[in-house]
PDB file of C-alpha atoms in Angstrom:
ATOM      1  CA  MET C1398     256.601 125.963  99.066  1.00 61.00           C
ATOM      2  CA  ALA C1399     257.327 127.934  95.912  1.00 76.00           C
ATOM      3  CA  ALA C1400     256.126 131.465  95.299  1.00 80.00           C
ATOM      4  CA  VAL C1401     256.029 133.553  92.152  1.00 79.00           C
ATOM      5  CA  VAL C1402     255.969 137.336  92.363  1.00 78.00           C
ATOM      6  CA  VAL C1403     254.899 139.481  89.433  1.00 77.00           C
ATOM      7  CA  MET C1404     256.162 143.045  89.650  1.00 75.00           C
ATOM      8  CA  GLY C1405     255.866 145.934  87.274  1.00 72.00           C
ATOM      9  CA  THR C1406     257.620 149.223  86.936  1.00 66.00           C
ATOM     10  CA  GLN C1407     254.431 151.165  87.676  1.00 61.00           C
ATOM     11  CA  TRP C1408     254.134 152.481  84.150  1.00 61.00           C
ATOM     12  CA  GLY C1409     250.570 151.353  83.656  1.00 60.00           C
ATOM     13  CA  ASP C1410     249.609 148.825  81.016  1.00 63.00           C
ATOM     14  CA  GLU C1411     252.544 146.430  81.236  1.00 69.00           C
ATOM     15  CA  GLY C1412     250.567 143.221  80.971  1.00 71.00           C
ATOM     16  CA  LYS C1413     250.947 142.255  84.646  1.00 74.00           C
ATOM     17  CA  GLY C1414     247.272 141.301  84.870  1.00 74.00           C
ATOM     18  CA  LYS C1415     247.495 138.851  82.011  1.00 76.00           C
ATOM     19  CA  ILE C1416     250.606 137.240  83.482  1.00 80.00           C
ATOM     20  CA  VAL C1417     248.997 136.939  86.920  1.00 80.00           C
ATOM     21  CA  ASP C1418     245.869 135.507  85.327  1.00 80.00           C
ATOM     22  CA  TYR C1419     247.929 132.881  83.511  1.00 83.00           C
ATOM     23  CA  LEU C1420     249.724 131.912  86.731  1.00 84.00           C
ATOM     24  CA  ALA C1421     246.492 132.027  88.792  1.00 84.00           C
ATOM     25  CA  GLN C1422     245.117 129.029  86.902  1.00 85.00           C
ATOM     26  CA  GLN C1423     247.418 126.783  88.953  1.00 88.00           C
ATOM     27  CA  ALA C1424     247.929 128.873  92.089  1.00 89.00           C
ATOM     28  CA  GLU C1425     246.618 128.045  95.545  1.00 90.00           C
ATOM     29  CA  THR C1426     246.634 131.708  96.537  1.00 92.00           C
ATOM     30  CA  VAL C1427     246.724 134.965  94.591  1.00 91.00           C
ATOM     31  CA  VAL C1428     247.709 138.062  96.546  1.00 92.00           C
ATOM     32  CA  ARG C1429     247.243 141.584  95.286  1.00 89.00           C
ATOM     33  CA  TYR C1430     249.864 143.516  97.206  1.00 88.00           C
ATOM     34  CA  GLN C1431     249.830 147.076  95.819  1.00 87.00           C
ATOM     35  CA  GLY C1432     247.881 149.535  93.707  1.00 87.00           C
ATOM     36  CA  GLY C1433     244.319 150.731  93.683  1.00 88.00           C
ATOM     37  CA  SER C1434     241.172 150.699  91.578  1.00 90.00           C
ATOM     38  CA  ASN C1435     242.517 152.613  88.621  1.00 81.00           C
ATOM     39  CA  ALA C1436     242.402 151.275  85.069  1.00 68.00           C
ATOM     40  CA  GLY C1437     242.635 147.612  86.045  1.00 76.00           C
ATOM     41  CA  HIS C1438     242.954 144.806  83.546  1.00 79.00           C
ATOM     42  CA  THR C1439     240.834 142.600  81.330  1.00 83.00           C
ATOM     43  CA  VAL C1440     241.264 138.841  81.200  1.00 83.00           C
ATOM     44  CA  ALA C1441     239.498 136.132  79.247  1.00 82.00           C
ATOM     45  CA  VAL C1442     238.605 132.826  80.911  1.00 84.00           C
ATOM     46  CA  ASN C1443     236.706 130.078  79.090  1.00 86.00           C
ATOM     47  CA  GLY C1444     235.781 132.504  76.338  1.00 88.00           C
ATOM     48  CA  GLU C1445     234.356 135.093  78.735  1.00 90.00           C
ATOM     49  CA  GLU C1446     235.887 138.516  79.325  1.00 90.00           C
ATOM     50  CA  TYR C1447     236.267 139.922  82.850  1.00 89.00           C
ATOM     51  CA  LYS C1448     237.337 143.424  83.822  1.00 88.00           C
ATOM     52  CA  LEU C1449     239.074 143.540  87.194  1.00 89.00           C
ATOM     53  CA  ARG C1450     240.105 146.692  89.031  1.00 89.00           C
ATOM     54  CA  LEU C1451     240.623 145.580  92.635  1.00 92.00           C
ATOM     55  CA  LEU C1452     239.951 141.878  92.910  1.00 92.00           C
ATOM     56  CA  PRO C1453     242.843 139.460  92.317  1.00 90.00           C
ATOM     57  CA  SER C1454     242.343 137.510  89.090  1.00 86.00           C
ATOM     58  CA  GLY C1455     242.514 134.270  91.057  1.00 90.00           C
ATOM     59  CA  ILE C1456     238.851 134.940  91.845  1.00 92.00           C
ATOM     60  CA  LEU C1457     238.058 133.477  88.440  1.00 91.00           C
ATOM     61  CA  TYR C1458     239.408 130.051  89.420  1.00 89.00           C
ATOM     62  CA  LYS C1459     237.447 127.851  91.800  1.00 89.00           C
ATOM     63  CA  GLY C1460     239.317 126.907  94.953  1.00 88.00           C
ATOM     64  CA  THR C1461     241.921 129.679  94.696  1.00 91.00           C
ATOM     65  CA  HIS C1462     242.386 131.817  97.810  1.00 92.00           C
ATOM     66  CA  ASN C1463     242.414 135.538  97.048  1.00 94.00           C
ATOM     67  CA  VAL C1464     243.967 138.169  99.275  1.00 96.00           C
ATOM     68  CA  ILE C1465     243.897 141.942  98.997  1.00 96.00           C
ATOM     69  CA  ALA C1466     246.918 142.835 101.091  1.00 95.00           C
ATOM     70  CA  ASN C1467     247.804 145.883 103.125  1.00 96.00           C
ATOM     71  CA  GLY C1468     249.747 147.519 100.280  1.00 94.00           C
ATOM     72  CA  VAL C1469     246.543 148.004  98.272  1.00 95.00           C
ATOM     73  CA  VAL C1470     244.433 151.129  98.740  1.00 96.00           C
ATOM     74  CA  VAL C1471     240.827 150.004  98.631  1.00 97.00           C
ATOM     75  CA  ASP C1472     237.817 151.986  97.502  1.00 97.00           C
ATOM     76  CA  PRO C1473     234.973 150.115  99.263  1.00 96.00           C
ATOM     77  CA  GLU C1474     232.393 151.277  96.724  1.00 95.00           C
ATOM     78  CA  VAL C1475     234.446 149.950  93.808  1.00 94.00           C
ATOM     79  CA  MET C1476     235.216 146.701  95.624  1.00 95.00           C
ATOM     80  CA  LEU C1477     231.552 146.020  96.410  1.00 96.00           C
ATOM     81  CA  GLN C1478     230.483 146.871  92.836  1.00 95.00           C
ATOM     82  CA  GLU C1479     233.114 144.524  91.448  1.00 95.00           C
ATOM     83  CA  MET C1480     232.107 141.734  93.837  1.00 96.00           C
ATOM     84  CA  ASP C1481     228.424 142.179  92.931  1.00 96.00           C
ATOM     85  CA  ALA C1482     229.260 142.057  89.218  1.00 94.00           C
ATOM     86  CA  MET C1483     231.233 138.831  89.716  1.00 94.00           C
ATOM     87  CA  GLU C1484     228.424 137.223  91.719  1.00 96.00           C
ATOM     88  CA  LYS C1485     225.916 138.129  88.992  1.00 96.00           C
ATOM     89  CA  ARG C1486     228.131 136.192  86.576  1.00 95.00           C
ATOM     90  CA  GLY C1487     228.213 133.151  88.844  1.00 94.00           C
ATOM     91  CA  ILE C1488     231.659 133.754  90.345  1.00 93.00           C
ATOM     92  CA  ASP C1489     231.969 132.856  94.043  1.00 93.00           C
ATOM     93  CA  VAL C1490     233.539 135.805  95.884  1.00 94.00           C
ATOM     94  CA  SER C1491     233.233 134.382  99.393  1.00 91.00           C
ATOM     95  CA  GLY C1492     236.914 133.470  99.456  1.00 86.00           C
ATOM     96  CA  ILE C1493     238.200 137.023  99.162  1.00 94.00           C
ATOM     97  CA  ARG C1494     240.229 138.171 102.144  1.00 96.00           C
ATOM     98  CA  LEU C1495     240.904 141.853 102.754  1.00 97.00           C
ATOM     99  CA  SER C1496     243.763 142.796 105.042  1.00 97.00           C
ATOM    100  CA  ASN C1497     242.559 144.761 108.029  1.00 97.00           C
ATOM    101  CA  ARG C1498     245.641 146.952 107.478  1.00 97.00           C
ATOM    102  CA  ALA C1499     244.700 147.989 103.916  1.00 98.00           C
ATOM    103  CA  HIS C1500     244.071 151.705 103.613  1.00 98.00           C
ATOM    104  CA  VAL C1501     240.687 152.972 102.472  1.00 98.00           C
ATOM    105  CA  VAL C1502     240.097 155.499  99.698  1.00 98.00           C
ATOM    106  CA  MET C1503     237.749 158.065 101.193  1.00 97.00           C
ATOM    107  CA  PRO C1504     235.568 160.583  99.316  1.00 96.00           C
ATOM    108  CA  TYR C1505     237.936 163.422 100.253  1.00 96.00           C
ATOM    109  CA  HIS C1506     240.784 161.553  98.523  1.00 96.00           C
ATOM    110  CA  ARG C1507     238.938 161.734  95.203  1.00 95.00           C
ATOM    111  CA  LEU C1508     238.227 165.430  95.790  1.00 95.00           C
ATOM    112  CA  MET C1509     241.867 166.175  96.640  1.00 94.00           C
ATOM    113  CA  ASP C1510     243.039 164.166  93.622  1.00 94.00           C
ATOM    114  CA  GLY C1511     240.841 166.129  91.224  1.00 93.00           C
ATOM    115  CA  LEU C1512     241.716 169.504  92.712  1.00 93.00           C
ATOM    116  CA  GLY C1513     245.424 168.693  92.683  1.00 91.00           C
ATOM    117  CA  GLU C1514     245.293 167.687  89.044  1.00 92.00           C
ATOM    118  CA  GLU C1515     243.366 170.829  88.128  1.00 91.00           C
ATOM    119  CA  ALA C1516     245.865 173.013  90.014  1.00 88.00           C
ATOM    120  CA  ARG C1517     248.745 171.609  87.950  1.00 91.00           C
ATOM    121  CA  GLY C1518     247.350 173.275  84.828  1.00 91.00           C
ATOM    122  CA  ALA C1519     249.521 172.462  81.822  1.00 93.00           C
ATOM    123  CA  GLY C1520     251.689 170.239  84.021  1.00 92.00           C
ATOM    124  CA  LYS C1521     248.925 167.705  84.656  1.00 91.00           C
ATOM    125  CA  ILE C1522     250.154 164.184  85.416  1.00 89.00           C
ATOM    126  CA  GLY C1523     247.127 162.320  84.071  1.00 85.00           C
ATOM    127  CA  THR C1524     245.712 161.020  87.338  1.00 87.00           C
ATOM    128  CA  THR C1525     242.522 158.964  87.174  1.00 87.00           C
ATOM    129  CA  LYS C1526     241.119 161.219  89.925  1.00 92.00           C
ATOM    130  CA  ARG C1527     240.093 158.125  91.888  1.00 94.00           C
ATOM    131  CA  GLY C1528     241.941 159.243  95.016  1.00 95.00           C
ATOM    132  CA  ILE C1529     244.649 156.591  94.893  1.00 94.00           C
ATOM    133  CA  GLY C1530     247.644 158.936  95.198  1.00 94.00           C
ATOM    134  CA  PRO C1531     246.157 161.023  98.029  1.00 96.00           C
ATOM    135  CA  CYS C1532     245.212 157.825  99.878  1.00 97.00           C
ATOM    136  CA  TYR C1533     248.804 156.593  99.625  1.00 96.00           C
ATOM    137  CA  ALA C1534     249.995 160.023 100.797  1.00 96.00           C
ATOM    138  CA  ASP C1535     247.800 159.707 103.903  1.00 97.00           C
ATOM    139  CA  LYS C1536     249.124 156.194 104.474  1.00 97.00           C
ATOM    140  CA  TYR C1537     252.705 157.434 104.452  1.00 96.00           C
ATOM    141  CA  ASP C1538     251.750 160.481 106.504  1.00 96.00           C
ATOM    142  CA  ARG C1539     250.205 158.074 109.063  1.00 96.00           C
ATOM    143  CA  ILE C1540     246.806 159.715 109.025  1.00 97.00           C
ATOM    144  CA  GLY C1541     245.012 157.222 106.769  1.00 97.00           C
ATOM    145  CA  ILE C1542     241.904 155.210 107.504  1.00 98.00           C
ATOM    146  CA  ARG C1543     242.411 151.435 107.453  1.00 98.00           C
ATOM    147  CA  ALA C1544     239.885 148.685 106.804  1.00 97.00           C
ATOM    148  CA  GLU C1545     240.005 147.755 110.494  1.00 97.00           C
ATOM    149  CA  ASP C1546     238.870 151.275 111.411  1.00 98.00           C
ATOM    150  CA  LEU C1547     235.602 150.797 109.524  1.00 96.00           C
ATOM    151  CA  VAL C1548     234.432 148.198 112.052  1.00 96.00           C
ATOM    152  CA  SER C1549     235.328 150.281 115.103  1.00 96.00           C
ATOM    153  CA  PRO C1550     233.031 153.331 115.249  1.00 96.00           C
ATOM    154  CA  GLU C1551     234.948 154.982 118.106  1.00 97.00           C
ATOM    155  CA  VAL C1552     238.323 154.667 116.378  1.00 96.00           C
ATOM    156  CA  LEU C1553     236.871 155.749 113.025  1.00 97.00           C
ATOM    157  CA  LYS C1554     235.296 158.842 114.582  1.00 97.00           C
ATOM    158  CA  GLU C1555     238.552 159.782 116.320  1.00 97.00           C
ATOM    159  CA  LYS C1556     240.638 159.330 113.171  1.00 97.00           C
ATOM    160  CA  LEU C1557     238.139 161.137 110.947  1.00 97.00           C
ATOM    161  CA  THR C1558     237.979 164.072 113.373  1.00 97.00           C
ATOM    162  CA  THR C1559     241.732 164.495 113.019  1.00 95.00           C
ATOM    163  CA  VAL C1560     242.060 163.910 109.283  1.00 97.00           C
ATOM    164  CA  LEU C1561     239.002 165.948 108.282  1.00 96.00           C
ATOM    165  CA  LYS C1562     240.321 168.962 110.175  1.00 96.00           C
ATOM    166  CA  LEU C1563     243.571 168.686 108.206  1.00 95.00           C
ATOM    167  CA  LYS C1564     241.783 168.194 104.869  1.00 95.00           C
ATOM    168  CA  ASN C1565     239.357 171.067 105.531  1.00 94.00           C
ATOM    169  CA  ASP C1566     242.284 173.326 106.415  1.00 93.00           C
ATOM    170  CA  LEU C1567     243.946 172.412 103.105  1.00 90.00           C
ATOM    171  CA  LEU C1568     240.780 172.991 101.130  1.00 89.00           C
ATOM    172  CA  THR C1569     239.830 176.302 102.738  1.00 90.00           C
ATOM    173  CA  LYS C1570     243.222 177.903 103.403  1.00 84.00           C
ATOM    174  CA  ILE C1571     245.260 176.735 100.474  1.00 72.00           C
TER     175      ILE C1571
END
C-alpha cells in the first residue's frame, strides 16, 4: 500500500493544492491533515473551476474517500457553505469524513485574531482574521473545542464555561 504525502513550508501559495488535485485523480483516499479555511486553492476539473478552502480536492473525483483529519482546524460555517456549494454543482459530498478530534474554529477565535492583528500596529503579520491561529493556540493550550464536543451538549457546556471565562478575562483585562 503506497502513500504519497504533499507537504509545504507554510508560506502560502506554494501550489500544494494543484499537486494534490493532480494526484487525487488516481487516489483511493485524500486526507487533509493540517491548515484551516484561509485562502484555499482553485483547481480546474473537466473545464470547470472549483475553489476549495477546507474540503480535500479528492471530493471532485467520484469514488475517492475524503478525510479532514485532526490536524485541521475546522470552521463549521465555512465547511457547510463549501459542502452546499459543491452539492449545488452536482458534487457528491456524502463521502467526507471529519475526524472527531479536529478542533473547531469558534466565533471568539475570529474576534481574538482580529484584535491581535490590530494590536500589532505597524508590525501586523497579515492574518486572514479567520481565527485559525487562535484556534491552533487553544489546541496546543489544551482548551480547544473538538468536533466530538459538538455532539455532546454536557461536555460542550463544560468546556465552553472554562474557555469563555479565559477569553473574557483576556478581552476585558488585557
